[in-house]
Amino acid sequence: EKLKKQIEVAVNAFKDQRILEAEELTKKLIIENPKVAFLYNLLGLILIQQQKFEQAFESYNKGIEVDPNFAMIYNNLGLLYDHKKKDSLKAEEYYKKAISLDKKLPEPYNNLASIYKSSDKFDKAIDCYNKAIEINPKFVVGYHNLGTIHISLGNFDEARKNFVKAIEIDPNYSISHRTLSRLIKYTETNEHLIQLNKI
């Protein structure tokens, strides 16, 4: 219970962008609790915020040593390989590993879908985005990404539906507003225009 509260303090510092404080708290907790994989994952996220990518790799790998079944670390390692090392094959491997360990995480499905999309495997990408949304019906990013893939395929009605759904869940999700606005020929009474004016 005490550790749970201490972790909460570190996580809140991270969420509030008090990054150095979050790093200090998490490193202290790791010294006191070296067998808690969650802490290595949290430290990795904190280090990425500071562009310390190699240190983040080290932290994630230490977390895997502590608990080889901690799915989210594999997802985050995949992101690093995807965006920083430009190794999509390795990233795909890590996303699939995360999925094999925990089929209730939407993030690795979403990230795997992005790899499929970038290599024009649209059917596979759509399946993965749908799976992410099925796991978490409030997964805003999944709806947005599904919308963008339907734009690529020329399915504009389907794209609109997904952007609208993302905005329903999060009315301030600006990227979906912006992308949706490109698909609408506005009139003064257009619902989306009225919504934008309110926001």
mmCIF file with all atom_site columns, N, CA and C in Angstrom, residues 162-194:
data_model
loop_
_atom_site.group_PDB
_atom_site.id
_atom_site.type_symbol
_atom_site.label_atom_id
_atom_site.label_alt_id
_atom_site.label_comp_id
_atom_site.label_asym_id
_atom_site.label_entity_id
_atom_site.label_seq_id
_atom_site.pdbx_PDB_ins_code
_atom_site.Cartn_x
_atom_site.Cartn_y
_atom_site.Cartn_z
_atom_site.occupancy
_atom_site.B_iso_or_equiv
_atom_site.pdbx_formal_charge
_atom_site.auth_seq_id
_atom_site.auth_comp_id
_atom_site.auth_asym_id
_atom_site.auth_atom_id
_atom_site.pdbx_PDB_model_num
ATOM 1  N N  . ASN A 1 162 ? -15.435 7.915  -38.125 1.00 0.00 ? 162 ASN A N  1
ATOM 2  C CA . ASN A 1 162 ? -14.410 7.648  -37.107 1.00 0.00 ? 162 ASN A CA 1
ATOM 3  C C  . ASN A 1 162 ? -13.896 8.931  -36.452 1.00 0.00 ? 162 ASN A C  1
ATOM 4  N N  . PHE A 1 163 ? -13.753 10.000 -37.231 1.00 0.00 ? 163 PHE A N  1
ATOM 5  C CA . PHE A 1 163 ? -13.327 11.275 -36.634 1.00 0.00 ? 163 PHE A CA 1
ATOM 6  C C  . PHE A 1 163 ? -14.408 11.809 -35.690 1.00 0.00 ? 163 PHE A C  1
ATOM 7  N N  . VAL A 1 164 ? -15.661 11.674 -36.114 1.00 0.00 ? 164 VAL A N  1
ATOM 8  C CA . VAL A 1 164 ? -16.778 12.126 -35.271 1.00 0.00 ? 164 VAL A CA 1
ATOM 9  C C  . VAL A 1 164 ? -16.790 11.345 -33.966 1.00 0.00 ? 164 VAL A C  1
ATOM 10 N N  . LYS A 1 165 ? -16.538 10.048 -34.058 1.00 0.00 ? 165 LYS A N  1
ATOM 11 C CA . LYS A 1 165 ? -16.520 9.194  -32.859 1.00 0.00 ? 165 LYS A CA 1
ATOM 12 C C  . LYS A 1 165 ? -15.387 9.622  -31.921 1.00 0.00 ? 165 LYS A C  1
ATOM 13 N N  . ALA A 1 166 ? -14.203 9.902  -32.476 1.00 0.00 ? 166 ALA A N  1
ATOM 14 C CA . ALA A 1 166 ? -13.067 10.355 -31.661 1.00 0.00 ? 166 ALA A CA 1
ATOM 15 C C  . ALA A 1 166 ? -13.425 11.649 -30.929 1.00 0.00 ? 166 ALA A C  1
ATOM 16 N N  . ILE A 1 167 ? -14.097 12.558 -31.632 1.00 0.00 ? 167 ILE A N  1
ATOM 17 C CA . ILE A 1 167 ? -14.478 13.858 -31.056 1.00 0.00 ? 167 ILE A CA 1
ATOM 18 C C  . ILE A 1 167 ? -15.583 13.690 -30.004 1.00 0.00 ? 167 ILE A C  1
ATOM 19 N N  . GLU A 1 168 ? -16.474 12.737 -30.228 1.00 0.00 ? 168 GLU A N  1
ATOM 20 C CA . GLU A 1 168 ? -17.514 12.452 -29.213 1.00 0.00 ? 168 GLU A CA 1
ATOM 21 C C  . GLU A 1 168 ? -16.872 12.056 -27.889 1.00 0.00 ? 168 GLU A C  1
ATOM 22 N N  . ILE A 1 169 ? -15.830 11.230 -27.989 1.00 0.00 ? 169 ILE A N  1
ATOM 23 C CA . ILE A 1 169 ? -15.140 10.754 -26.779 1.00 0.00 ? 169 ILE A CA 1
ATOM 24 C C  . ILE A 1 169 ? -14.327 11.878 -26.147 1.00 0.00 ? 169 ILE A C  1
ATOM 25 N N  . ASP A 1 170 ? -13.625 12.628 -26.982 1.00 0.00 ? 170 ASP A N  1
ATOM 26 C CA . ASP A 1 170 ? -12.808 13.743 -26.487 1.00 0.00 ? 170 ASP A CA 1
ATOM 27 C C  . ASP A 1 170 ? -13.070 14.982 -27.348 1.00 0.00 ? 170 ASP A C  1
ATOM 28 N N  . PRO A 1 171 ? -14.001 15.850 -26.909 1.00 0.00 ? 171 PRO A N  1
ATOM 29 C CA . PRO A 1 171 ? -14.374 17.020 -27.716 1.00 0.00 ? 171 PRO A CA 1
ATOM 30 C C  . PRO A 1 171 ? -13.208 17.969 -28.010 1.00 0.00 ? 171 PRO A C  1
ATOM 31 N N  . ASN A 1 172 ? -12.123 17.864 -27.255 1.00 0.00 ? 172 ASN A N  1
ATOM 32 C CA . ASN A 1 172 ? -10.977 18.752 -27.486 1.00 0.00 ? 172 ASN A CA 1
ATOM 33 C C  . ASN A 1 172 ? -9.856  18.079 -28.272 1.00 0.00 ? 172 ASN A C  1
ATOM 34 N N  . TYR A 1 173 ? -10.148 16.937 -28.886 1.00 0.00 ? 173 TYR A N  1
ATOM 35 C CA . TYR A 1 173 ? -9.110  16.213 -29.641 1.00 0.00 ? 173 TYR A CA 1
ATOM 36 C C  . TYR A 1 173 ? -8.902  16.928 -30.983 1.00 0.00 ? 173 TYR A C  1
ATOM 37 N N  . SER A 1 174 ? -8.007  17.916 -30.960 1.00 0.00 ? 174 SER A N  1
ATOM 38 C CA . SER A 1 174 ? -7.898  18.878 -32.067 1.00 0.00 ? 174 SER A CA 1
ATOM 39 C C  . SER A 1 174 ? -7.488  18.235 -33.395 1.00 0.00 ? 174 SER A C  1
ATOM 40 N N  . ILE A 1 175 ? -6.659  17.196 -33.341 1.00 0.00 ? 175 ILE A N  1
ATOM 41 C CA . ILE A 1 175 ? -6.180  16.599 -34.598 1.00 0.00 ? 175 ILE A CA 1
ATOM 42 C C  . ILE A 1 175 ? -7.335  15.979 -35.392 1.00 0.00 ? 175 ILE A C  1
ATOM 43 N N  . SER A 1 176 ? -8.322  15.396 -34.676 1.00 0.00 ? 176 SER A N  1
ATOM 44 C CA . SER A 1 176 ? -9.492  14.843 -35.382 1.00 0.00 ? 176 SER A CA 1
ATOM 45 C C  . SER A 1 176 ? -10.383 15.958 -35.924 1.00 0.00 ? 176 SER A C  1
ATOM 46 N N  . HIS A 1 177 ? -10.519 17.050 -35.157 1.00 0.00 ? 177 HIS A N  1
ATOM 47 C CA . HIS A 1 177 ? -11.270 18.213 -35.670 1.00 0.00 ? 177 HIS A CA 1
ATOM 48 C C  . HIS A 1 177 ? -10.641 18.707 -36.970 1.00 0.00 ? 177 HIS A C  1
ATOM 49 N N  . ARG A 1 178 ? -9.313  18.838 -36.943 1.00 0.00 ? 178 ARG A N  1
ATOM 50 C CA . ARG A 1 178 ? -8.612  19.399 -38.104 1.00 0.00 ? 178 ARG A CA 1
ATOM 51 C C  . ARG A 1 178 ? -8.773  18.486 -39.329 1.00 0.00 ? 178 ARG A C  1
ATOM 52 N N  . THR A 1 179 ? -8.589  17.173 -39.113 1.00 0.00 ? 179 THR A N  1
ATOM 53 C CA . THR A 1 179 ? -8.671  16.245 -40.242 1.00 0.00 ? 179 THR A CA 1
ATOM 54 C C  . THR A 1 179 ? -10.105 16.153 -40.758 1.00 0.00 ? 179 THR A C  1
ATOM 55 N N  . LEU A 1 180 ? -11.064 16.144 -39.840 1.00 0.00 ? 180 LEU A N  1
ATOM 56 C CA . LEU A 1 180 ? -12.471 16.122 -40.241 1.00 0.00 ? 180 LEU A CA 1
ATOM 57 C C  . LEU A 1 180 ? -12.825 17.366 -41.055 1.00 0.00 ? 180 LEU A C  1
ATOM 58 N N  . SER A 1 181 ? -12.265 18.510 -40.662 1.00 0.00 ? 181 SER A N  1
ATOM 59 C CA . SER A 1 181 ? -12.610 19.770 -41.347 1.00 0.00 ? 181 SER A CA 1
ATOM 60 C C  . SER A 1 181 ? -12.214 19.746 -42.829 1.00 0.00 ? 181 SER A C  1
ATOM 61 N N  . ARG A 1 182 ? -11.229 18.915 -43.157 1.00 0.00 ? 182 ARG A N  1
ATOM 62 C CA . ARG A 1 182 ? -10.803 18.810 -44.562 1.00 0.00 ? 182 ARG A CA 1
ATOM 63 C C  . ARG A 1 182 ? -11.790 18.008 -45.402 1.00 0.00 ? 182 ARG A C  1
ATOM 64 N N  . LEU A 1 183 ? -12.694 17.311 -44.737 1.00 0.00 ? 183 LEU A N  1
ATOM 65 C CA . LEU A 1 183 ? -13.656 16.453 -45.445 1.00 0.00 ? 183 LEU A CA 1
ATOM 66 C C  . LEU A 1 183 ? -15.047 17.077 -45.516 1.00 0.00 ? 183 LEU A C  1
ATOM 67 N N  . ILE A 1 184 ? -15.176 18.318 -45.016 1.00 0.00 ? 184 ILE A N  1
ATOM 68 C CA . ILE A 1 184 ? -16.504 18.940 -44.929 1.00 0.00 ? 184 ILE A CA 1
ATOM 69 C C  . ILE A 1 184 ? -16.546 20.210 -45.783 1.00 0.00 ? 184 ILE A C  1
ATOM 70 N N  . LYS A 1 185 ? -17.639 20.336 -46.540 1.00 0.00 ? 185 LYS A N  1
ATOM 71 C CA . LYS A 1 185 ? -17.907 21.599 -47.231 1.00 0.00 ? 185 LYS A CA 1
ATOM 72 C C  . LYS A 1 185 ? -18.862 22.355 -46.323 1.00 0.00 ? 185 LYS A C  1
ATOM 73 N N  . TYR A 1 186 ? -18.361 23.401 -45.676 1.00 0.00 ? 186 TYR A N  1
ATOM 74 C CA . TYR A 1 186 ? -19.118 24.029 -44.585 1.00 0.00 ? 186 TYR A CA 1
ATOM 75 C C  . TYR A 1 186 ? -20.217 24.969 -45.067 1.00 0.00 ? 186 TYR A C  1
ATOM 76 N N  . THR A 1 187 ? -21.313 24.951 -44.299 1.00 0.00 ? 187 THR A N  1
ATOM 77 C CA . THR A 1 187 ? -22.347 25.983 -44.396 1.00 0.00 ? 187 THR A CA 1
ATOM 78 C C  . THR A 1 187 ? -22.462 26.575 -42.993 1.00 0.00 ? 187 THR A C  1
ATOM 79 N N  . GLU A 1 188 ? -23.173 27.670 -42.854 1.00 0.00 ? 188 GLU A N  1
ATOM 80 C CA . GLU A 1 188 ? -23.280 28.324 -41.537 1.00 0.00 ? 188 GLU A CA 1
ATOM 81 C C  . GLU A 1 188 ? -23.961 27.445 -40.500 1.00 0.00 ? 188 GLU A C  1
ATOM 82 N N  . THR A 1 189 ? -24.797 26.526 -40.973 1.00 0.00 ? 189 THR A N  1
ATOM 83 C CA . THR A 1 189 ? -25.558 25.689 -40.031 1.00 0.00 ? 189 THR A CA 1
ATOM 84 C C  . THR A 1 189 ? -24.899 24.314 -39.815 1.00 0.00 ? 189 THR A C  1
ATOM 85 N N  . ASN A 1 190 ? -23.709 24.131 -40.377 1.00 0.00 ? 190 ASN A N  1
ATOM 86 C CA . ASN A 1 190 ? -23.035 22.831 -40.228 1.00 0.00 ? 190 ASN A CA 1
ATOM 87 C C  . ASN A 1 190 ? -22.752 22.538 -38.757 1.00 0.00 ? 190 ASN A C  1
ATOM 88 N N  . GLU A 1 191 ? -23.127 21.318 -38.345 1.00 0.00 ? 191 GLU A N  1
ATOM 89 C CA . GLU A 1 191 ? -22.983 20.927 -36.929 1.00 0.00 ? 191 GLU A CA 1
ATOM 90 C C  . GLU A 1 191 ? -21.554 21.029 -36.427 1.00 0.00 ? 191 GLU A C  1
ATOM 91 N N  . HIS A 1 192 ? -20.615 20.596 -37.256 1.00 0.00 ? 192 HIS A N  1
ATOM 92 C CA . HIS A 1 192 ? -19.199 20.616 -36.811 1.00 0.00 ? 192 HIS A CA 1
ATOM 93 C C  . HIS A 1 192 ? -18.714 22.056 -36.632 1.00 0.00 ? 192 HIS A C  1
ATOM 94 N N  . LEU A 1 193 ? -19.139 22.938 -37.519 1.00 0.00 ? 193 LEU A N  1
ATOM 95 C CA . LEU A 1 193 ? -18.753 24.353 -37.411 1.00 0.00 ? 193 LEU A CA 1
ATOM 96 C C  . LEU A 1 193 ? -19.305 24.952 -36.115 1.00 0.00 ? 193 LEU A C  1
ATOM 97 N N  . ILE A 1 194 ? -20.558 24.624 -35.801 1.00 0.00 ? 194 ILE A N  1
ATOM 98 C CA . ILE A 1 194 ? -21.185 25.112 -34.552 1.00 0.00 ? 194 ILE A CA 1
ATOM 99 C C  . ILE A 1 194 ? -20.397 24.595 -33.341 1.00 0.00 ? 194 ILE A C  1
#
